[in-house]
Short mmCIF file of C-alpha atoms in Angstrom, two decimals:
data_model
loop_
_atom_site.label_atom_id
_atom_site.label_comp_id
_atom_site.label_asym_id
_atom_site.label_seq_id
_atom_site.Cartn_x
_atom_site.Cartn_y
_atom_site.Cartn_z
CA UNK A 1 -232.46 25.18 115.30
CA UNK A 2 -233.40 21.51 114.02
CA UNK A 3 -230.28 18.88 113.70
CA UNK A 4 -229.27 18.32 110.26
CA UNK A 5 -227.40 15.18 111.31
CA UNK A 6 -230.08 13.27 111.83
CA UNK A 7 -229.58 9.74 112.83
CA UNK A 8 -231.42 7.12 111.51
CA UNK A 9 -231.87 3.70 112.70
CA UNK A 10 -230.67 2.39 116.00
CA UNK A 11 -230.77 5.79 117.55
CA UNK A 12 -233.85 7.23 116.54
CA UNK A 13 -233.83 11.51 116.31
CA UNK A 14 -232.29 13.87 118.41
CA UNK A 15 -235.31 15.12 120.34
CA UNK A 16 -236.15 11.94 121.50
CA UNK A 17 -236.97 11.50 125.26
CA UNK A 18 -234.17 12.10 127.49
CA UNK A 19 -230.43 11.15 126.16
CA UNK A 20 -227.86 12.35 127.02
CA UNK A 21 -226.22 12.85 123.47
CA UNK A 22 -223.26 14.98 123.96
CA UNK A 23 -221.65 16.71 126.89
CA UNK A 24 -221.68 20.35 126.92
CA UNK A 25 -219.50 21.10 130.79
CA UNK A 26 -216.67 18.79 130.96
CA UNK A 27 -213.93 17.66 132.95
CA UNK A 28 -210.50 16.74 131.71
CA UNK A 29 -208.36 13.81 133.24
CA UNK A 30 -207.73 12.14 136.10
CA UNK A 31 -204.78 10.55 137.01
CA UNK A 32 -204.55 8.25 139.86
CA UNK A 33 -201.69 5.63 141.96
CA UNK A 34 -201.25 3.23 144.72
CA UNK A 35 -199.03 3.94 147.07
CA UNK A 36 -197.47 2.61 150.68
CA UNK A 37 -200.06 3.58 152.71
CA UNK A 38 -203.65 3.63 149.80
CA UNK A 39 -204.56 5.59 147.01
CA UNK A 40 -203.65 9.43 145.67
CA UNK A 41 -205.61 11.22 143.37
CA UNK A 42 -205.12 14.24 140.88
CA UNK A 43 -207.48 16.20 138.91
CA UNK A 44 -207.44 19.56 137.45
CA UNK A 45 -210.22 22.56 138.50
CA UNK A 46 -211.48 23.32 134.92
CA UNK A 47 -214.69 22.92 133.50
CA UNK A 48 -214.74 23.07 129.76
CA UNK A 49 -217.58 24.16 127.42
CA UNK A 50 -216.94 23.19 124.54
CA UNK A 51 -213.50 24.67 123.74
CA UNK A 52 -213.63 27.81 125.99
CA UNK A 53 -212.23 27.36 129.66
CA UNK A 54 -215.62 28.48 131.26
CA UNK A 55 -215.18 27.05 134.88
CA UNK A 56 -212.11 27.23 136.46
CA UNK A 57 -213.09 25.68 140.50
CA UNK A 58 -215.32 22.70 140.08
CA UNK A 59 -214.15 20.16 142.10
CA UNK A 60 -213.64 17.01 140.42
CA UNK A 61 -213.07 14.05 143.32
CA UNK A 62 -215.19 14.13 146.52
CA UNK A 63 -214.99 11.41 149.37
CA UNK A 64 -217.68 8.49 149.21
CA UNK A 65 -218.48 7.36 152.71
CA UNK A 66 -214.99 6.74 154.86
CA UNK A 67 -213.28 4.42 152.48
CA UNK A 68 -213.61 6.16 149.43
CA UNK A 69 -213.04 8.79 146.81
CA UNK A 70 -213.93 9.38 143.63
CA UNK A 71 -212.99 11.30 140.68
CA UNK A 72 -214.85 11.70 137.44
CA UNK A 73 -214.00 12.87 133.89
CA UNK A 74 -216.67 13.97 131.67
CA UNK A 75 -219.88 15.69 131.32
CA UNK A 76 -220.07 17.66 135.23
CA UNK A 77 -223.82 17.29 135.23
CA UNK A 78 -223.64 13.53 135.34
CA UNK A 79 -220.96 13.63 137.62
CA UNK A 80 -223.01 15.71 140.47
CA UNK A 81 -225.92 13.39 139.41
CA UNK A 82 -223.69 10.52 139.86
CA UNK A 83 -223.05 11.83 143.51
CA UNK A 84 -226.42 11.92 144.42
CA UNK A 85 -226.81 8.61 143.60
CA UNK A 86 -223.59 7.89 145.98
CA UNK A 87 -224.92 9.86 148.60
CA UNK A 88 -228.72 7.77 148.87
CA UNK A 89 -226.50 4.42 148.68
CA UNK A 90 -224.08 5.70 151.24
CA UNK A 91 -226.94 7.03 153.64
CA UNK A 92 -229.01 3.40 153.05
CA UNK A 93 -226.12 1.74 153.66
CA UNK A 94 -225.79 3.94 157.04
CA UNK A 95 -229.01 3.31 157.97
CA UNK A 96 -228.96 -0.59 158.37
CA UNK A 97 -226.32 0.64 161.47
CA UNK A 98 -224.84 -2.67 161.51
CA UNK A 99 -221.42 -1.75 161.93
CA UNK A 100 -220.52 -2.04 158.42
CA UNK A 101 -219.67 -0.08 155.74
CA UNK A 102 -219.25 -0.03 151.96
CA UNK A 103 -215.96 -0.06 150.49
CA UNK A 104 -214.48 0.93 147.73
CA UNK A 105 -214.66 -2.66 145.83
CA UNK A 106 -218.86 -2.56 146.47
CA UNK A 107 -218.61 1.27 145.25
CA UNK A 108 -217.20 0.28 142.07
CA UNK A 109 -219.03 -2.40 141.44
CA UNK A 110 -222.55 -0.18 142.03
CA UNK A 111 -221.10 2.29 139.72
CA UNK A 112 -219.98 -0.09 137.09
CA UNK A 113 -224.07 -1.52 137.17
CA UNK A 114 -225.37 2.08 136.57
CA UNK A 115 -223.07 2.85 134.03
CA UNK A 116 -223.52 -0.33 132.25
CA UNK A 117 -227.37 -0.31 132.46
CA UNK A 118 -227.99 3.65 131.12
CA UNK A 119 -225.67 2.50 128.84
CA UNK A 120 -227.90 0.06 127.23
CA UNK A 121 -230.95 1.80 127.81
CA UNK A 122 -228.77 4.30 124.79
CA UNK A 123 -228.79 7.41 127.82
CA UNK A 124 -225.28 7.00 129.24
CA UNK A 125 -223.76 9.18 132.08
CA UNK A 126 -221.41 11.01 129.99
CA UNK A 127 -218.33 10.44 132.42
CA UNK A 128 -214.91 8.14 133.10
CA UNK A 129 -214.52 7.58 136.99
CA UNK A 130 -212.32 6.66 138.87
CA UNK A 131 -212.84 5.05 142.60
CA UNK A 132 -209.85 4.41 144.87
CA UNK A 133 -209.86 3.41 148.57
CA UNK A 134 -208.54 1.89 151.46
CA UNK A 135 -210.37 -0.63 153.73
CA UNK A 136 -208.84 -3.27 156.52
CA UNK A 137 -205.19 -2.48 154.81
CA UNK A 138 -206.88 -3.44 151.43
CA UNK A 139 -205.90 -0.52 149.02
CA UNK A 140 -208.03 -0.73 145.58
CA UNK A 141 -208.41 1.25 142.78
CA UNK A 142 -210.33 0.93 139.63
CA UNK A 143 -211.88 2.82 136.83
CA UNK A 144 -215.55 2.99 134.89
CA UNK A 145 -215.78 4.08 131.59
CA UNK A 146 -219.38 5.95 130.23
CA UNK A 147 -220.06 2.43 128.44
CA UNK A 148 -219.48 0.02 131.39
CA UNK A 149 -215.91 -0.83 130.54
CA UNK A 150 -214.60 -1.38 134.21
CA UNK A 151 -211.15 -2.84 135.79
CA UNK A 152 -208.78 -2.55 138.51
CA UNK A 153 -205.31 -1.65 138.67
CA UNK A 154 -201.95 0.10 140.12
CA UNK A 155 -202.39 3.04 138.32
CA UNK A 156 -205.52 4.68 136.04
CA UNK A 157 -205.89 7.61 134.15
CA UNK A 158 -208.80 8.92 132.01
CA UNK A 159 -209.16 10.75 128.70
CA UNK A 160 -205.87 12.27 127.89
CA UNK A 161 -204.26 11.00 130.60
CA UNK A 162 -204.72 7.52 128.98
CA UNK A 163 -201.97 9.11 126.59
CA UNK A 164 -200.03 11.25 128.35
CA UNK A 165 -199.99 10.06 131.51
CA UNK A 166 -199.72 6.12 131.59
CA UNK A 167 -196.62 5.84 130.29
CA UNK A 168 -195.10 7.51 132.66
CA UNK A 169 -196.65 5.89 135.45
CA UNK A 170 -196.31 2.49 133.35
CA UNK A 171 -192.07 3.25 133.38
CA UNK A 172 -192.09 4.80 136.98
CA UNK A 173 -194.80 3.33 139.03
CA UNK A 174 -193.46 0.82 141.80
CA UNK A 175 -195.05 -0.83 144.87
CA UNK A 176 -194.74 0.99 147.79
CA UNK A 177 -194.41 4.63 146.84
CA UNK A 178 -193.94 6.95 149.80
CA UNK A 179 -196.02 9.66 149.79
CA UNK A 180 -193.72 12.66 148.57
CA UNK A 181 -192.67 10.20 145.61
CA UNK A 182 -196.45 9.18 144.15
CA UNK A 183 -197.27 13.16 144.70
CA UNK A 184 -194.07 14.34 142.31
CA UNK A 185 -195.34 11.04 140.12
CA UNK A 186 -198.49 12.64 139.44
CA UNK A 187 -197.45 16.39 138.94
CA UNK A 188 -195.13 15.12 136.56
CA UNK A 189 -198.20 13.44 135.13
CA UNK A 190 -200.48 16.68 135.65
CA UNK A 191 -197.55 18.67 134.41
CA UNK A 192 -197.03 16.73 130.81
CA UNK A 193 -201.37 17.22 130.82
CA UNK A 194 -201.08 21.14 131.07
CA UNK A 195 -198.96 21.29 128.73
CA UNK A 196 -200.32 18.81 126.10
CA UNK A 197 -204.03 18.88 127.16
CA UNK A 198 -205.90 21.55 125.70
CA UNK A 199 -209.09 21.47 128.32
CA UNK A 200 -206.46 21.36 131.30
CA UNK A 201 -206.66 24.10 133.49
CA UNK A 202 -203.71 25.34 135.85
CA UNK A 203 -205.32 24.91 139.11
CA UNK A 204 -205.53 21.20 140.52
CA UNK A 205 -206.35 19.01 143.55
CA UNK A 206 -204.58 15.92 144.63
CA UNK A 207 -206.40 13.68 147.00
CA UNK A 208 -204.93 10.88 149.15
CA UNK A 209 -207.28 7.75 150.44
CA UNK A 210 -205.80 5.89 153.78
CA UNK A 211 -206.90 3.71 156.22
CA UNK A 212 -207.78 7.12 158.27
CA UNK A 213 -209.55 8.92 155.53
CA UNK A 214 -209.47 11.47 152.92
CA UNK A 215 -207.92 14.10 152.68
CA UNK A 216 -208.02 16.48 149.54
CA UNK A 217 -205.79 19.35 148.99
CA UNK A 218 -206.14 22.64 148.50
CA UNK A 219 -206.52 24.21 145.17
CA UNK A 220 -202.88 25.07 143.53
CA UNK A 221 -200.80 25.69 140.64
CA UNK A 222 -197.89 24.16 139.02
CA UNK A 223 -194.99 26.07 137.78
CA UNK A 224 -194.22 25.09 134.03
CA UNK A 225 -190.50 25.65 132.02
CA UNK A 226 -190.54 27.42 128.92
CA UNK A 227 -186.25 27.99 129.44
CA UNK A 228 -185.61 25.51 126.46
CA UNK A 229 -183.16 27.10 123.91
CA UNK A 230 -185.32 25.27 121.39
CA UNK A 231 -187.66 27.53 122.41
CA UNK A 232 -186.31 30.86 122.03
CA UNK A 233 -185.83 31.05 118.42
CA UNK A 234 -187.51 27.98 116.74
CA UNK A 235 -187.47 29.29 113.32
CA UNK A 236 -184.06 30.29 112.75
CA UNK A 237 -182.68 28.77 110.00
CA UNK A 238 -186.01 28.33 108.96
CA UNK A 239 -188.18 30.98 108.67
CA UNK A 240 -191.95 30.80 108.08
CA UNK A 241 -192.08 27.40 110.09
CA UNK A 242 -193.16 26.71 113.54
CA UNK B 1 -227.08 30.91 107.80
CA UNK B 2 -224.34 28.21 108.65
CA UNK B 3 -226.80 24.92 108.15
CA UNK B 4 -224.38 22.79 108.96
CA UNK B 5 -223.17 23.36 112.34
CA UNK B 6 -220.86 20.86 114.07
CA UNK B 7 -223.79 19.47 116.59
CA UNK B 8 -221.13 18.76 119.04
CA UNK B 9 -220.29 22.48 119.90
CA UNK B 10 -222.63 23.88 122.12
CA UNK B 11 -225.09 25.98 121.13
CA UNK B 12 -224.04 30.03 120.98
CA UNK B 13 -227.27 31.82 122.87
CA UNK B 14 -228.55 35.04 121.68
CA UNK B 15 -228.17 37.13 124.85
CA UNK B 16 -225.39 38.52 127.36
CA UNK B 17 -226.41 37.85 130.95
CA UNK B 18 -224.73 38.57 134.25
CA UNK B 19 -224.83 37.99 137.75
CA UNK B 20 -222.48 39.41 140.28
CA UNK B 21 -222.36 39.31 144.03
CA UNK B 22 -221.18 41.78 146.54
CA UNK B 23 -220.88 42.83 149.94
CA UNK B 24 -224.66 42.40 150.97
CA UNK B 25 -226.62 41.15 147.88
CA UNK B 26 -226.41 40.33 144.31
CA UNK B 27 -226.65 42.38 141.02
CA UNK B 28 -228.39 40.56 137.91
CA UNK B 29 -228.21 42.36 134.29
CA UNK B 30 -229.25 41.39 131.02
CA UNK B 31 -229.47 42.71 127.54
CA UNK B 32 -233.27 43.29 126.31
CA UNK B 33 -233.14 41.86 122.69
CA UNK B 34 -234.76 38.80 121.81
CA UNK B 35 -234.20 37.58 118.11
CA UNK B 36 -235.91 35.29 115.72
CA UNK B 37 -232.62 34.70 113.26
CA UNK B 38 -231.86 37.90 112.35
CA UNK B 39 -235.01 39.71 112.97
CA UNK B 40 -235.32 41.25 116.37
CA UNK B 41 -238.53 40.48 117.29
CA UNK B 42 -238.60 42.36 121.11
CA UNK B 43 -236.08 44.86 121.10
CA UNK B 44 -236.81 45.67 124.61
CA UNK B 45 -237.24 42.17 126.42
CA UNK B 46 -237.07 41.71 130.52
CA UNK B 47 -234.72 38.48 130.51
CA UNK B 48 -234.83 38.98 134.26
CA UNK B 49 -237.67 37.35 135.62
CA UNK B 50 -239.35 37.01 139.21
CA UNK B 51 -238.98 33.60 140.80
CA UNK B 52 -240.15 34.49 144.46
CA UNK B 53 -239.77 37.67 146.08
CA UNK B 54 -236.29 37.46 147.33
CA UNK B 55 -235.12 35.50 143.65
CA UNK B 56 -234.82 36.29 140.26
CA UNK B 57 -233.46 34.19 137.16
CA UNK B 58 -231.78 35.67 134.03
CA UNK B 59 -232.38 33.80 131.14
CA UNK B 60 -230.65 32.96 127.96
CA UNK B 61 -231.01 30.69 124.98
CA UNK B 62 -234.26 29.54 123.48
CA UNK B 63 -237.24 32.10 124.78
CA UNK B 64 -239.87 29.64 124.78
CA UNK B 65 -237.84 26.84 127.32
CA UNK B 66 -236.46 29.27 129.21
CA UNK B 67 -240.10 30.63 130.29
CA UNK B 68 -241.41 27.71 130.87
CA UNK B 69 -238.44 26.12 133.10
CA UNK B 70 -239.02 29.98 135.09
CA UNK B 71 -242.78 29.49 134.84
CA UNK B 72 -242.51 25.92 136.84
CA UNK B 73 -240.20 26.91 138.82
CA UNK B 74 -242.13 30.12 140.23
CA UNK B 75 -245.22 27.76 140.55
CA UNK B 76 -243.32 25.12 142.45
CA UNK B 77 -241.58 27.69 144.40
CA UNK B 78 -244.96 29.06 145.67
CA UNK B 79 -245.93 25.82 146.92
CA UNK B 80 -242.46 25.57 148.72
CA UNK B 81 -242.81 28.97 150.22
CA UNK B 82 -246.53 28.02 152.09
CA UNK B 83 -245.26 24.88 153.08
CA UNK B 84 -242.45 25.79 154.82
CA UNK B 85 -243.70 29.21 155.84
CA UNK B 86 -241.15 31.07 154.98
CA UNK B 87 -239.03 32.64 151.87
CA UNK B 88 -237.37 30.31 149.57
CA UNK B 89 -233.69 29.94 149.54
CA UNK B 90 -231.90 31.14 146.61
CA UNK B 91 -230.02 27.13 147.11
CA UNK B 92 -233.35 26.05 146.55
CA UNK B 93 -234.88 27.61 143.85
CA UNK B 94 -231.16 27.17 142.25
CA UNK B 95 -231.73 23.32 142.43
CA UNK B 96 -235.33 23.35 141.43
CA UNK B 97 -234.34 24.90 137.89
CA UNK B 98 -230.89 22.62 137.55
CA UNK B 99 -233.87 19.61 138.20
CA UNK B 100 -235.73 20.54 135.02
CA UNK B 101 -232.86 21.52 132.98
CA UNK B 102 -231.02 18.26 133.88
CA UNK B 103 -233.96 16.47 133.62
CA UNK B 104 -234.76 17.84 130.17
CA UNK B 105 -231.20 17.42 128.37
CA UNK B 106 -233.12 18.92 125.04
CA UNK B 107 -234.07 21.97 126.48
CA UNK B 108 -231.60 24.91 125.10
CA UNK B 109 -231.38 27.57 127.60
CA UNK B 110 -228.64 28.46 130.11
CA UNK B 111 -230.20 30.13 133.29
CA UNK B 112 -228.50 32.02 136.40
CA UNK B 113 -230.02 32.09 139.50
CA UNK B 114 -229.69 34.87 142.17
CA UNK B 115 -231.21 36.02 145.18
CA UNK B 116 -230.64 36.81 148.70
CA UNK B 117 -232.05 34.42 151.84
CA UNK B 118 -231.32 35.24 155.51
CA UNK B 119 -228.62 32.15 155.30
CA UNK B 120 -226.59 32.85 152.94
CA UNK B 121 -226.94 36.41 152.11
CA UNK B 122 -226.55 37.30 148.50
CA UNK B 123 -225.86 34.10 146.13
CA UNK B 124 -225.30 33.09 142.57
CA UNK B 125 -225.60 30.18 140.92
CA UNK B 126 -225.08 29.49 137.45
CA UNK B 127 -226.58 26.56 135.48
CA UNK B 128 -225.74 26.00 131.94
CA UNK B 129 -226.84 23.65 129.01
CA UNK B 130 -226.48 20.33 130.56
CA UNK B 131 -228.25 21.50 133.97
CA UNK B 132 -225.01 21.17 135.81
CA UNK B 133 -225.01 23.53 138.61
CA UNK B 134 -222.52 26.19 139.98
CA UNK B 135 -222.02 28.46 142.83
CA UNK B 136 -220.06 31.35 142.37
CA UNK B 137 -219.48 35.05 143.34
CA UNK B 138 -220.14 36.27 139.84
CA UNK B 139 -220.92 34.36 136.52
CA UNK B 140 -221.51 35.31 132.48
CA UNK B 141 -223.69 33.56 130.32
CA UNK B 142 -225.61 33.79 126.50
CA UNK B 143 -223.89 34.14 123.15
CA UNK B 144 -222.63 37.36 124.41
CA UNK B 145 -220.63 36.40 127.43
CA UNK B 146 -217.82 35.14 124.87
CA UNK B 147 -217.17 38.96 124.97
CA UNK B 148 -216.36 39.41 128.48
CA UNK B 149 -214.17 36.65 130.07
CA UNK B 150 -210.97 38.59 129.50
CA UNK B 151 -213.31 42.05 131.04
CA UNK B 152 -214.15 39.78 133.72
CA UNK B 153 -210.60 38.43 134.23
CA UNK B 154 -209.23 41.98 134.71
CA UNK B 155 -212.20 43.90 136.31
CA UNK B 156 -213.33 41.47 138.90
CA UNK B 157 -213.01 41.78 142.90
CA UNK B 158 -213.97 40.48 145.49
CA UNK B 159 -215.85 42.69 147.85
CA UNK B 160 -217.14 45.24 146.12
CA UNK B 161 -220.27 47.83 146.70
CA UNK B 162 -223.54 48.16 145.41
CA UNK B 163 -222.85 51.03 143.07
CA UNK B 164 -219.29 49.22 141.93
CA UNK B 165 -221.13 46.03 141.42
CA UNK B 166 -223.94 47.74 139.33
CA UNK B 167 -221.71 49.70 137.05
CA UNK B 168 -219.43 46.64 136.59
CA UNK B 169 -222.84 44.85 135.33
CA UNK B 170 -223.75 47.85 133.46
CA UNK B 171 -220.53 48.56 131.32
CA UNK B 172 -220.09 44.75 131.04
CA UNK B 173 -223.70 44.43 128.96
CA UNK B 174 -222.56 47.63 127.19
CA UNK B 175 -219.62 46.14 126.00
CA UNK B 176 -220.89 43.08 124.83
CA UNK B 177 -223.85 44.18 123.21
CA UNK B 178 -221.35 46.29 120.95
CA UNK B 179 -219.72 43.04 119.83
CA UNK B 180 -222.30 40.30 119.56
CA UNK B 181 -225.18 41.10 117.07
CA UNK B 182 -227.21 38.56 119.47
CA UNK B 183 -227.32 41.38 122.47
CA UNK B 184 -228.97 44.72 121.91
CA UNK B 185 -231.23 46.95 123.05
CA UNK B 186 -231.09 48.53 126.59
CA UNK B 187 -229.39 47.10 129.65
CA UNK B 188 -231.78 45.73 132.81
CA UNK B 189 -230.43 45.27 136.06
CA UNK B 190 -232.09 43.67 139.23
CA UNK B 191 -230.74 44.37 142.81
CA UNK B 192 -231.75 41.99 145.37
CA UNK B 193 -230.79 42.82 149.06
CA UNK B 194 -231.78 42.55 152.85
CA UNK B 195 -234.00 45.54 151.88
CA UNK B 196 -235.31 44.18 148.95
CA UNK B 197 -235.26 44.33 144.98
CA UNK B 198 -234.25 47.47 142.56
CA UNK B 199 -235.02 47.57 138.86
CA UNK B 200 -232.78 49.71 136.88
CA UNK B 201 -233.36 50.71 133.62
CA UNK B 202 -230.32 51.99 131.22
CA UNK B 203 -231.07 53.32 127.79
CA UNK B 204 -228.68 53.15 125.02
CA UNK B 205 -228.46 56.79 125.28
CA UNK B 206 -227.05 56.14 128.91
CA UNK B 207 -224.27 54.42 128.00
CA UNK B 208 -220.51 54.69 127.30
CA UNK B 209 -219.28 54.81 123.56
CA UNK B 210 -217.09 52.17 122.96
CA UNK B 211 -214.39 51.39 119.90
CA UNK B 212 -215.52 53.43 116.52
CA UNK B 213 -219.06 54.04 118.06
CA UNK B 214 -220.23 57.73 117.58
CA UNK B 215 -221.92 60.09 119.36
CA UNK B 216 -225.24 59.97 118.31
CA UNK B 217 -227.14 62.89 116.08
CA UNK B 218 -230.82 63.80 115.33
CA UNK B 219 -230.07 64.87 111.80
CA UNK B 220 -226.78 65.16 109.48
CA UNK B 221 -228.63 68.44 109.61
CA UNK B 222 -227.55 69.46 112.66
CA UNK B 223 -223.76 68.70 112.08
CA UNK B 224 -223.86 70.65 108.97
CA UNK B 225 -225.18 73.50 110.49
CA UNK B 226 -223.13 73.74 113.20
CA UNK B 227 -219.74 75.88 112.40
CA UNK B 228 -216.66 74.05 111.60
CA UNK B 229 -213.81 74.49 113.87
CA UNK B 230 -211.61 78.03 113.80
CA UNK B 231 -208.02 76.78 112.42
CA UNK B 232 -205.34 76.57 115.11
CA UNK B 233 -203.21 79.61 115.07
CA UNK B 234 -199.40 79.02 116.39
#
């Protein structure tokens, strides 16, 4: 089965070396806030392949040493790749035992220098992270895209949720969130995404980041509403449309 | 033949392969046909191969990667096993193949992993195109495992026996090697235990009929010659 889509030029043929050239078990979005007392996280369960729902329990955000947690978008390989990486920086970073520890500001920034450099080496980690986290009262949360693209802010999302799910948060996002409010903030989010987002998966996680630690929820579902009279009959009055 | 594929969906893999845990081991099952477009060149194919002792892979996809990824994983398995002086972990062996598959992005074959160590007990792992890599307590893979995620949905449970296990795997390769011209032939099964491995064998002759499949006949001959029904009398 030889690629008839050959690419000429810049990026050479298809069974070059080792690129990555497209992702084949993928995550859909995560959506993520600041809130009073650090950082909470959501991300669906699924893991897509290609358009069938293969994978329905992969878990998308995992803690990075005590002041982090990151979630990842995007091809699932990279992502537990990605985690190794974490885990030899974390345990280096252990072994100097000097009574520091990375946070999540030198996390992002060592994931923002991988991405950017396989990105120009043309063999990118196919993924969009996101790494939140609390140290001494700092709360800070940023995103990396799969070409380097990285920045900080209140709220991120990535892939659909860029769509769906920052204009919500842009409209109802305010400092100092308690907890109940950011987690109804992001199922409304993760709500709008199940509907909307084809690859999402009714099973999700939300994760919080404090001062203490992480915790990350258990699996769970959302109920949805279908109870719209709009629904019941949508082609009355005109039949054959949808 | 379609020549102009979108490149972006993943490749379909001519095979159905299965692996299922249960209460004290796992089940692996495969079909047996191995195709070169559409000419079947092995119609009875072992897609379940021999890691170590205590683990098997099935594979799917491209014949040619997916015996070599077994090949170095068997050989680097070996070396594991005299090193550490005892039998491989199936956790192990898992992570040794999602190495070379990760590690080799071009290579097209989607492998599942499955064994029993004295940790864990029975354990399967699935890792497909991309090398990411999966526990779970049963998985599907190969063109033919389109056929059976609904099956799957519905007949799945947790704790089940041996035999249940086994005729789960059995009647799920049945079905899907009705549907999916990829999958054919007869229906392999590996059972890997405590006690050790089983190799079943299942003929087509062994299995159910499914949906406008007959009953099959030496000769027409036969069916003409035997007498037609009596009519029905009220």
């Amino acid at each position: 089965m030889d690629s008839k889509m050959q690419q000429h030029g810049l990026l050479g043929s298809e069974s070059d070396s080792q690129r990555t050239l497209y992702p084949y078990v993928t995550g859909t979005s995560v959506v993520a806030l600041k809130y009073k007392d650090g950082i909470l996280m959501a991300a669906d369960m699924g893991g897509s392949y290609g358009s069938t729902l293969r994978y329905k329990t992969v878990e998308r955000m995992k803690a990075i040493g005590k002041h982090s947690l990151l979630g990842a978008s995007g091809e699932i390989s990279d992502f537990q790749e990605i985690l190794r990486y974490l885990d030899e920086l974390i345990l280096y970073d252990n072994m100097w035992d000097d009574g520091n520890s990375l946070g999540p500001k030198e996390v992002h920034n060592y994931l923002t220098r991988v991405m950017y450099n396989r990105r120009n080496k043309f063999n990118p980690l196919w993924n969009s992270l996101v790494l939140g986290g609390v140290k001494n009262g700092q709360k800070y949360l940023g995103m990396v895209s799969m070409i380097g693209v990285n920045f900080e802010d209140n709220h991120v999302a990535t892939g659909f949720g860029n769509h769906l799910a920052r204009p919500i948060l842009r409209d109802e996002w305010h400092e100092n969130l308690s907890f109940e409010d950011g987690v109804k903030l992001l199922e409304k989010c993760m709500r709008v995404l199940l509907y909307r987002d084809r690859s999402a998966v009714n099973k999700l996680q939300i994760a919080k980041i404090t001062e203490e630690g992480v915790t990350i929820s258990p699996p769970y579902s959302l109920k949805t509403f279908w109870g719209f009279s709009a629904f019941h009959n949508p082609t009355v009055g005109a039949e054959g449309s949808w | 033949m379609d020549l102009n594929m979108d490149l972006n969906a993943p490749h379909s893999m001519g095979t159905t392969i299965i692996g299922v845990t249960y209460n004290g081991g796992v089940v692996l099952g495969a079909d047996s046909r191995t195709s070169t477009g559409m000419y079947v060149a092995n119609r009875a194919s072992d897609k379940i191969t021999q890691l170590t002792d205590n683990v098997y892979v099935c594979r799917s996809g491209s014949a040619a990667d997916s015996q070599v990824v077994s090949d170095y994983v068997r050989y680097f398995l070996h070396q594991h096993t005299i090193q550490l002086g005892q039998p491989a972990t199936v956790k192990v062996a898992a992570n040794l193949v999602r190495l070379l598959s990760y590690n080799n992005k071009n290579l097209q074959t989607g492998l599942i992993v499955g064994g029993w160590d004295k940790y864990e007990g029975g354990k399967i792992y699935g890792i497909p195109l991309g090398g990411t890599i999966i526990e779970q307590p049963f998985t599907i893979g190969g063109s033919g495992s389109s056929y059976l995620y609904g099956f799957f949905d519905q007949a799945w449970k947790e704790g089940m026996t041996k035999e249940e296990a086994e005729q789960l795997v059995v009647k799920a390769v049945s079905l899907a090697i009705a549907r999916d011209g990829a999958s054919g032939g007869v229906v392999r099964t590996v059972i890997i235990n405590s006690e050790g491995v089983t190799r079943n064998f299942y003929p087509g002759d062994t299995l159910p009929l499914w949906h406008e499949e007959l009953e099959p006949q030496n000769s027409l001959l036969d069916i003409l010659n035997t007498p037609s029904p009596e009519p029905m009398t009220m």
